[in-house]
Tab-separated table of C-alpha atoms in Angstrom:
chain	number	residue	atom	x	y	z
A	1	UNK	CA	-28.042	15.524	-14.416
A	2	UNK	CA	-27.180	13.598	-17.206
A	3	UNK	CA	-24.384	11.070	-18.798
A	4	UNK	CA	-21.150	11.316	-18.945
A	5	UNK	CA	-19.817	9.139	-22.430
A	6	UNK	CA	-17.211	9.505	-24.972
A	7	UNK	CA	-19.136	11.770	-27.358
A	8	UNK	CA	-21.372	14.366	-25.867
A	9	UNK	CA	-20.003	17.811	-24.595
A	10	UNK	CA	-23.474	19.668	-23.910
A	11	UNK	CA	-22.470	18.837	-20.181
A	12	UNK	CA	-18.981	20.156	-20.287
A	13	UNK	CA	-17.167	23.742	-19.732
A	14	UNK	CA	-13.749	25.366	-19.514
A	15	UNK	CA	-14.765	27.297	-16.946
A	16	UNK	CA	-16.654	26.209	-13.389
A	17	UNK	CA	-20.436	26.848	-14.216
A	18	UNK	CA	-19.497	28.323	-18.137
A	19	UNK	CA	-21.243	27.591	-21.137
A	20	UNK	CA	-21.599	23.871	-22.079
A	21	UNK	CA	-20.176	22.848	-25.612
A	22	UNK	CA	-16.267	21.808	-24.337
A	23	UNK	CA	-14.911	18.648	-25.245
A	24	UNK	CA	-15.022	15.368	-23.273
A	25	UNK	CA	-11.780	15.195	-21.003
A	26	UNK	CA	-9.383	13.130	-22.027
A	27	UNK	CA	-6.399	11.574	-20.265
A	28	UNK	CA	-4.247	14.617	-20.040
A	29	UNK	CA	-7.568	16.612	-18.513
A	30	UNK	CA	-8.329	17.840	-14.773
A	31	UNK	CA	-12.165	16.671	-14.020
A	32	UNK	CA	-13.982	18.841	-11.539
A	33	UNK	CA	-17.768	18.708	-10.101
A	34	UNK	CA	-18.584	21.688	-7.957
A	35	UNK	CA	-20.884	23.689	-6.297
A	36	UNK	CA	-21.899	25.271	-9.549
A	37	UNK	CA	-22.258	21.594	-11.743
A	38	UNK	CA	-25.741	21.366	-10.251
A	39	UNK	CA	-27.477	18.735	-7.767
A	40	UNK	CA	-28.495	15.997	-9.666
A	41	UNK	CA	-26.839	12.868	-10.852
A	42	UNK	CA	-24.247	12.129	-12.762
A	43	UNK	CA	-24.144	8.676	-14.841
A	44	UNK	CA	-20.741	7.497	-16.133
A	45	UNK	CA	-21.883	5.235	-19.371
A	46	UNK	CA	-18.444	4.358	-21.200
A	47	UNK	CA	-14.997	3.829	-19.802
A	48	UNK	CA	-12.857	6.857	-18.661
A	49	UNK	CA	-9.570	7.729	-18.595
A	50	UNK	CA	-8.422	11.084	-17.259
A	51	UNK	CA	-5.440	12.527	-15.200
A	52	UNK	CA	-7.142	13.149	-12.105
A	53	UNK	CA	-11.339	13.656	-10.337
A	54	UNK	CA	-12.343	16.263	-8.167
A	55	UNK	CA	-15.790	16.254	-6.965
A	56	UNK	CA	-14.849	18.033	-3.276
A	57	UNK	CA	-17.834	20.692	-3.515
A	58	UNK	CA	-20.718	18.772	-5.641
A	59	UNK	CA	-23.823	18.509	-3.728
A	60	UNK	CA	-25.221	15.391	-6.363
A	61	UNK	CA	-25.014	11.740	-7.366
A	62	UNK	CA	-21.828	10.713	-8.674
A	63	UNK	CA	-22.405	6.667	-10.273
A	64	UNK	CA	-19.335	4.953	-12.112
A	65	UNK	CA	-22.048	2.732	-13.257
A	66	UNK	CA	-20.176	-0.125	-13.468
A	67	UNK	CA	-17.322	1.007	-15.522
A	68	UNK	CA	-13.666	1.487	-15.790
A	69	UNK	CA	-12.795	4.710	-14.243
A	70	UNK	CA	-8.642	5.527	-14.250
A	71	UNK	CA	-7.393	8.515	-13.355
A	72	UNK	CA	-3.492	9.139	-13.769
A	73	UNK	CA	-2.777	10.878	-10.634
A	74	UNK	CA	-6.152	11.086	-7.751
A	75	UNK	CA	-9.502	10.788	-7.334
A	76	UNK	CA	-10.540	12.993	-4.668
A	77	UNK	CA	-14.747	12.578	-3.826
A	78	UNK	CA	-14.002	14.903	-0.289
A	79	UNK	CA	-15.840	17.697	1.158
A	80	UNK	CA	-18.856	18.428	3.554
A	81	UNK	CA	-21.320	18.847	1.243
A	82	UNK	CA	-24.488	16.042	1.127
A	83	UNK	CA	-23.658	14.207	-1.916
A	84	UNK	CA	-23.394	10.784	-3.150
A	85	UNK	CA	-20.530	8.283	-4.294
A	86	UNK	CA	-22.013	5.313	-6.047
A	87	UNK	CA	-19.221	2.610	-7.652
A	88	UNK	CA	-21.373	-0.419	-8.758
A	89	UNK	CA	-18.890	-3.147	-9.999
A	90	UNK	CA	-16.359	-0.487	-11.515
A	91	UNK	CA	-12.267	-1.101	-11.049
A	92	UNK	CA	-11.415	2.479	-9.850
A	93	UNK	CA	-7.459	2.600	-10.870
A	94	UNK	CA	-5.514	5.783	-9.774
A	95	UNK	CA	-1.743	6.796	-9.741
A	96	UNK	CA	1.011	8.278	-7.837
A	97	UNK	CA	0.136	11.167	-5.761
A	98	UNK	CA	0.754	11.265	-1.441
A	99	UNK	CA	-3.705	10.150	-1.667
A	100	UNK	CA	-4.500	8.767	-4.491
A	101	UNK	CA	-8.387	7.834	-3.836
A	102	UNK	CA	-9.658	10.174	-1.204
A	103	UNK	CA	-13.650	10.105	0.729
A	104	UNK	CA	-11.450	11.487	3.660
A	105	UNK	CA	-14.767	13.922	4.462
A	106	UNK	CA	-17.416	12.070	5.330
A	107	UNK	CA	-19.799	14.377	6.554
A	108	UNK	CA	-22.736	14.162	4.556
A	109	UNK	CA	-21.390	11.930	2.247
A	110	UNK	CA	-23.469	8.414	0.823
A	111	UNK	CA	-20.754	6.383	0.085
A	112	UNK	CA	-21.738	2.575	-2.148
A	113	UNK	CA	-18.741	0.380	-2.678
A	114	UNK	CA	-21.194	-2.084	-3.941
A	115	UNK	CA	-19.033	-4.555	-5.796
A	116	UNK	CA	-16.312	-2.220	-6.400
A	117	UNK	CA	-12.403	-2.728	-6.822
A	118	UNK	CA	-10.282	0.401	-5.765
A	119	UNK	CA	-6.350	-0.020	-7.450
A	120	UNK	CA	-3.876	2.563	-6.002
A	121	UNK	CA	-0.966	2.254	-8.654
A	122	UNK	CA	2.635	4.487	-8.567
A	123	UNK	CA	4.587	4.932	-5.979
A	124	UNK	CA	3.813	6.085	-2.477
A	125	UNK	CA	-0.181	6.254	-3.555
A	126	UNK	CA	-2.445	6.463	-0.174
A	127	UNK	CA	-6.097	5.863	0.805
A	128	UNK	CA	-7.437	8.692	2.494
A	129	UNK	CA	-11.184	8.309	4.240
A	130	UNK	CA	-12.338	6.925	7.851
A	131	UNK	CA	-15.634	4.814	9.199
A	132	UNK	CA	-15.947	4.018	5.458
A	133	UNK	CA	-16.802	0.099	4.509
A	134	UNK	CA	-15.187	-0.731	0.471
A	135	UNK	CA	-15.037	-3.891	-1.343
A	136	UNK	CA	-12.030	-4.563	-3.039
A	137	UNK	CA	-8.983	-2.201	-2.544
A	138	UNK	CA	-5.248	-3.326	-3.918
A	139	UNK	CA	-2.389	-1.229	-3.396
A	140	UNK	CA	0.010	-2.140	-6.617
A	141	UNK	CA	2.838	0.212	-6.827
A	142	UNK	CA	6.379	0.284	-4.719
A	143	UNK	CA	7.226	3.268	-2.513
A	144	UNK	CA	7.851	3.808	1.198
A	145	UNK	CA	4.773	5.979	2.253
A	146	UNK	CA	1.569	3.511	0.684
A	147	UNK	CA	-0.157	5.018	3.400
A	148	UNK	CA	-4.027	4.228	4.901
A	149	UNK	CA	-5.106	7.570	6.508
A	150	UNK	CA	-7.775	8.536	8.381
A	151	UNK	CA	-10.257	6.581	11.249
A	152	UNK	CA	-10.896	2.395	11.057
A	153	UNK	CA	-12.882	1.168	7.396
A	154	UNK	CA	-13.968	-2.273	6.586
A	155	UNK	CA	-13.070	-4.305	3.521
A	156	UNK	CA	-14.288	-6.950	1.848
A	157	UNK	CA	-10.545	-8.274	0.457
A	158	UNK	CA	-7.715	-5.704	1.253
A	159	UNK	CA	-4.488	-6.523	-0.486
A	160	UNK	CA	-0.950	-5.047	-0.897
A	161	UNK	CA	1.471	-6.733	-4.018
A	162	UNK	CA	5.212	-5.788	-3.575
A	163	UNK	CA	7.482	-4.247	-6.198
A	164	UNK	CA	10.929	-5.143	-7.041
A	165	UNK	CA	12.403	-2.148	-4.544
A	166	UNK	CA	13.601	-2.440	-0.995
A	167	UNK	CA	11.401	-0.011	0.248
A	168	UNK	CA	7.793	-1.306	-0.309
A	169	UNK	CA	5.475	-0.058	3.285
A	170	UNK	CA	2.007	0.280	3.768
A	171	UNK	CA	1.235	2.537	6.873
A	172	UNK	CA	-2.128	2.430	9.124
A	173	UNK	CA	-3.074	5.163	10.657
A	174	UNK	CA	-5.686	3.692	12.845
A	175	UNK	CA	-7.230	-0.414	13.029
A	176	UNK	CA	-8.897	-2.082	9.183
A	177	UNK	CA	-10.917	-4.964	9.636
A	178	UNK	CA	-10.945	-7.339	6.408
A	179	UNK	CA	-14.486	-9.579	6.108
A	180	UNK	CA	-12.672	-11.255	3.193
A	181	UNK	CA	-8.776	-11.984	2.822
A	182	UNK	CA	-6.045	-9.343	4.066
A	183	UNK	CA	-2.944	-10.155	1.267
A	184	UNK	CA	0.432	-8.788	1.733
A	185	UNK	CA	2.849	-10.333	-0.668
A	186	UNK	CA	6.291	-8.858	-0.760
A	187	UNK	CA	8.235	-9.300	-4.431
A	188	UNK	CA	10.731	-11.207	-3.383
A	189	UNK	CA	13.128	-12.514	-0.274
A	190	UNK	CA	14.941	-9.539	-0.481
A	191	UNK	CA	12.096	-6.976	-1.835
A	192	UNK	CA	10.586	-7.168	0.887
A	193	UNK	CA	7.248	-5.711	2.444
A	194	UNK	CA	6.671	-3.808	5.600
A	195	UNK	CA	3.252	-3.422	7.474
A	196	UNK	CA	3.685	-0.393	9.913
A	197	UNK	CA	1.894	1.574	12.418
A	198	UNK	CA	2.258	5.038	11.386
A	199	UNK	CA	3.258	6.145	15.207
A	200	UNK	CA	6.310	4.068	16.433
A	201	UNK	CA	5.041	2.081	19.409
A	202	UNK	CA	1.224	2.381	18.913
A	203	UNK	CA	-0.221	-0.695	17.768
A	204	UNK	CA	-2.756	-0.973	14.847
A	205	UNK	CA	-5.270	-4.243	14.726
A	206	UNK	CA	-5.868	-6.095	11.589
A	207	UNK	CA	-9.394	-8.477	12.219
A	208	UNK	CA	-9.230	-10.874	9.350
A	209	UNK	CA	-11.211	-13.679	8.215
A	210	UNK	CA	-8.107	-15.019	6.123
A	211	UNK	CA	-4.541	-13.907	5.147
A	212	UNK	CA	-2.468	-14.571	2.225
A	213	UNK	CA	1.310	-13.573	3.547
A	214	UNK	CA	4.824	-13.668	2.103
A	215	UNK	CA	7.681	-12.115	1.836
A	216	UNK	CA	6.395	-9.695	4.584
A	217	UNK	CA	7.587	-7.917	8.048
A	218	UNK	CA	5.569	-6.536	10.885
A	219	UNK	CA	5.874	-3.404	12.932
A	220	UNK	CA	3.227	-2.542	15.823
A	221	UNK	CA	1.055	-4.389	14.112
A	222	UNK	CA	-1.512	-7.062	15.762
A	223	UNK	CA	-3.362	-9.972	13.878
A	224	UNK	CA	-6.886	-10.607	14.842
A	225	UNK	CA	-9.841	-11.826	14.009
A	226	UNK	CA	-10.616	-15.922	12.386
A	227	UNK	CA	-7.162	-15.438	10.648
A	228	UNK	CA	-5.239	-15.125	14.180
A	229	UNK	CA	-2.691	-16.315	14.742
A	230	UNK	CA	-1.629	-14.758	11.197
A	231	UNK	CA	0.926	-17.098	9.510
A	232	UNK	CA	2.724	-16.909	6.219
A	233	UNK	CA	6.242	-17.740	4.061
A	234	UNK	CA	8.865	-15.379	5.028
A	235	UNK	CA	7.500	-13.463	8.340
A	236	UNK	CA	9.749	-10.917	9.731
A	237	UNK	CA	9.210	-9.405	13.265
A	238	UNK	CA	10.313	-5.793	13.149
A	239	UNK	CA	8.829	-5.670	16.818
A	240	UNK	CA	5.586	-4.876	18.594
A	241	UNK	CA	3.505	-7.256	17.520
A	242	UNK	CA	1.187	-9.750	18.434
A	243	UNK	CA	-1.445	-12.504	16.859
A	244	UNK	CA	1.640	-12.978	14.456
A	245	UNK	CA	3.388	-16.662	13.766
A	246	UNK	CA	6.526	-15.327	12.705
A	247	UNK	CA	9.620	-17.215	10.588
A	248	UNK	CA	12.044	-18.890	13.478
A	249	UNK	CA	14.871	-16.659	13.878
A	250	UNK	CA	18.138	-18.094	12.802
A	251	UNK	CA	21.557	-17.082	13.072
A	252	UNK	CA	23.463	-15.629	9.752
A	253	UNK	CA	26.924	-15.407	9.251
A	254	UNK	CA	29.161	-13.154	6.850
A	255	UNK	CA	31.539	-14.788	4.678
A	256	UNK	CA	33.463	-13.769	1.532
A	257	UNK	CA	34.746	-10.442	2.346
A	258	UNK	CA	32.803	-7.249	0.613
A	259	UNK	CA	30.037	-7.304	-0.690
A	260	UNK	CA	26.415	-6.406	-0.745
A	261	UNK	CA	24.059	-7.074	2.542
A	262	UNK	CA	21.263	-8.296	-0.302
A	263	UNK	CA	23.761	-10.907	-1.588
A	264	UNK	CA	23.051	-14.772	-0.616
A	265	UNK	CA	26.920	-15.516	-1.787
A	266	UNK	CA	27.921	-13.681	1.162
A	267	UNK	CA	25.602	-15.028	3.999
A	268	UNK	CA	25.920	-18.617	5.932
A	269	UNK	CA	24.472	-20.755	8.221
A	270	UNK	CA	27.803	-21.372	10.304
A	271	UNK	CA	31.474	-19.717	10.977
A	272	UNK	CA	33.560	-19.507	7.768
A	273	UNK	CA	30.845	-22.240	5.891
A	274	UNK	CA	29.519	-22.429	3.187
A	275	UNK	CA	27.684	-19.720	1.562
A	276	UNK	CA	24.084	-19.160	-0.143
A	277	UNK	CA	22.114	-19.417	2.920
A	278	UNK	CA	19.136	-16.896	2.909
A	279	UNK	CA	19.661	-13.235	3.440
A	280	UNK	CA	18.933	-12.428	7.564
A	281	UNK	CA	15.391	-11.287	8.096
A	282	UNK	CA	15.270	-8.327	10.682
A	283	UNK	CA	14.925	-10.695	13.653
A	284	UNK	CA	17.394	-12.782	12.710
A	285	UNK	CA	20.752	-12.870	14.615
A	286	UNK	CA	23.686	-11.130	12.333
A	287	UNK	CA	27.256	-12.541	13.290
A	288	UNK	CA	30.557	-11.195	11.202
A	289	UNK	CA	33.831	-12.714	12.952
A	290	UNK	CA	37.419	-13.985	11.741
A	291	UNK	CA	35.731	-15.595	9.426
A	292	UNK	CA	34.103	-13.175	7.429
A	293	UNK	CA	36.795	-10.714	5.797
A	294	UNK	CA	40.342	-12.566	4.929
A	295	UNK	CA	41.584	-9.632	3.191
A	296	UNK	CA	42.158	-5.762	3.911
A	297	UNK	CA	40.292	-2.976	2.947
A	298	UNK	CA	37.194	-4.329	2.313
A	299	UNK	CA	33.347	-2.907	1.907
A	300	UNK	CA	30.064	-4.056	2.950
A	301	UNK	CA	27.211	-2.468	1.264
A	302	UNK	CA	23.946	-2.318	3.549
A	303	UNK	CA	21.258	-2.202	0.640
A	304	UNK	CA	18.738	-3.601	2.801
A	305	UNK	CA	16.164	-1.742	4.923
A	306	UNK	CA	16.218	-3.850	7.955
A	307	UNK	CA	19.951	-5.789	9.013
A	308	UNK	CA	18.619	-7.718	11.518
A	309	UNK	CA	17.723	-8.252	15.373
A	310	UNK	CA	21.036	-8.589	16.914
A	311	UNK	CA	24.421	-7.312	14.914
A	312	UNK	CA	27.895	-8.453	16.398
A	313	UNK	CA	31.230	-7.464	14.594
A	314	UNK	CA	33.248	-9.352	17.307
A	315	UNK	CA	36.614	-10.884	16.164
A	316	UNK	CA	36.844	-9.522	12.965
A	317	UNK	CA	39.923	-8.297	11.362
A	318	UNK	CA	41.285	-6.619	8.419
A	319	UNK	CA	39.371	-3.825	8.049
């Protein structure tokens, strides 16, 4: 037992279950609690920044004590052990790695959220843990494998804030139910966010009290609970879903020769009109005909993830 603060080393060691006397880690420093750091409890009494938490074999207390815990790459609390995670009002923040904040074990494990806010930051950063209930959990970094593995948790506000990429996803490997507000806010029209099941034609249920949506698209995905039917700005249908009031699908046409997919100066809202009409969400109806390319040898650049619903190249010439 005892604290863990910015100045006192008689707890620390080099070595699992050495002599004490090693400095406090800093934020280049692996931090690891195991079988051989003892049973009791472990206070955190100052803020701490680190590269990355391992407390897979401890067998004690582990309390953030209401302060700001970051670690650079993960925070992994896993294992079989009997031990206990206690977060108080702390903002957990952790970085890039495949699972960034990990309680995937939960066997034997005395999890409090309490008033706790969980940040997974970097690219492709995942929550790994199952039958678990958080608080706050925000997923703020861009990548195409934000991933939420293991059996169905409950959250008090679960929330996902788009990048400027094309490739933002959060994946669900099994249903989340949100007491609070489920957010998924994609950057922009074109940076775009996708909510996915991670098995292509098995559904996964969000049950939400309330939803904050925009800029986002939907696959296998169904909205439940007082939030249903889920509505939003900018709702793109990427197929099986339900409990979902999507954007009304419109018909886009190309104009302008090349160009990039992305590009408003290229899209339309009739046959050779005029352009700047919004880029074609991916149930939207995608039309290029004589119209669309006047001149020879032209390129079209598909920089977007999802074209559309329905893509017809009828009529079109030049090449």
């Amino acid at each position: 037992s005892g604290s863990w603060d910015a100045s006192d080393t008689t707890h620390w060691s080099a070595t699992s279950g050495g002599t004490g006397g090693a400095s406090v880690p800093g934020a280049s420093d692996a931090v690891i609690l195991d079988g051989s750091s003892g049973g009791g409890t472990v206070t955190v009494t100052a803020s701490v920044s680190i590269n990355s938490f391992n407390g897979n074999t401890f067998t004690g207390t582990f309390d953030t004590n209401d302060q700001s815990f970051t670690c650079s790459n993960t925070f992994d609390f896993t294992g079989n052990s009997t031990r206990t995670l206690s977060l108080g009002s702390s903002t957990i923040t952790t970085g890039a790695l495949t699972t960034s904040f990990s309680v995937a074990n939960i066997a034997g494990l005395t999890f409090n959220a309490e008033t706790s806010t969980i940040v997974i930051g970097g690219g492709n950063g995942s929550l790994s843990s199952g039958g678990v209930t958080f608080y706050n959990v925000q997923f703020t970094g861009g990548g195409s494998n934000n991933t939420i593995y293991g059996s169905s948790n409950t959250f008090n506000n679960l929330s996902y804030a788009g990048v400027a990429t094309k490739t933002n996803n959060l994946i669900l490997q099994s249903n989340q139910t949100v007491s609070g507000t489920f957010s998924a806010n994609g950057n922009s029209l074109i940076n775009r966010l996708l909510i996915s099941s991670s098995t292509l034609g098995t559904t996964r249920t969000i049950t939400a009290a309330a939803v904050s949506l925009t800029n986002v698209d939907f696959r296998d995905i169904t909205g439940a609970g007082a939030a249903a039917d889920f509505t939003g700005s900018s709702l793109g249908n990427a197929l099986g879903n339900s409990g979902i009031s999507f954007t009304a699908p419109v018909t886009r046409y190309w104009v302008g020769n090349g160009g990039n997919w992305s590009d408003t100066a290229h899209w339309s809202g009739s046959s050779g009109g005029s352009s700047g009409a919004s880029v074609p969400l991916c149930h939207d109806t995608v039309t290029f005909d004589a119209n669309s390319i006047s001149s020879a040898s032209q390129t079209i650049l598909t920089d977007m993830v999802r074209l559309g619903a329905n893509i017809s190249l009828t009529g079109v010439t030049n090449t």
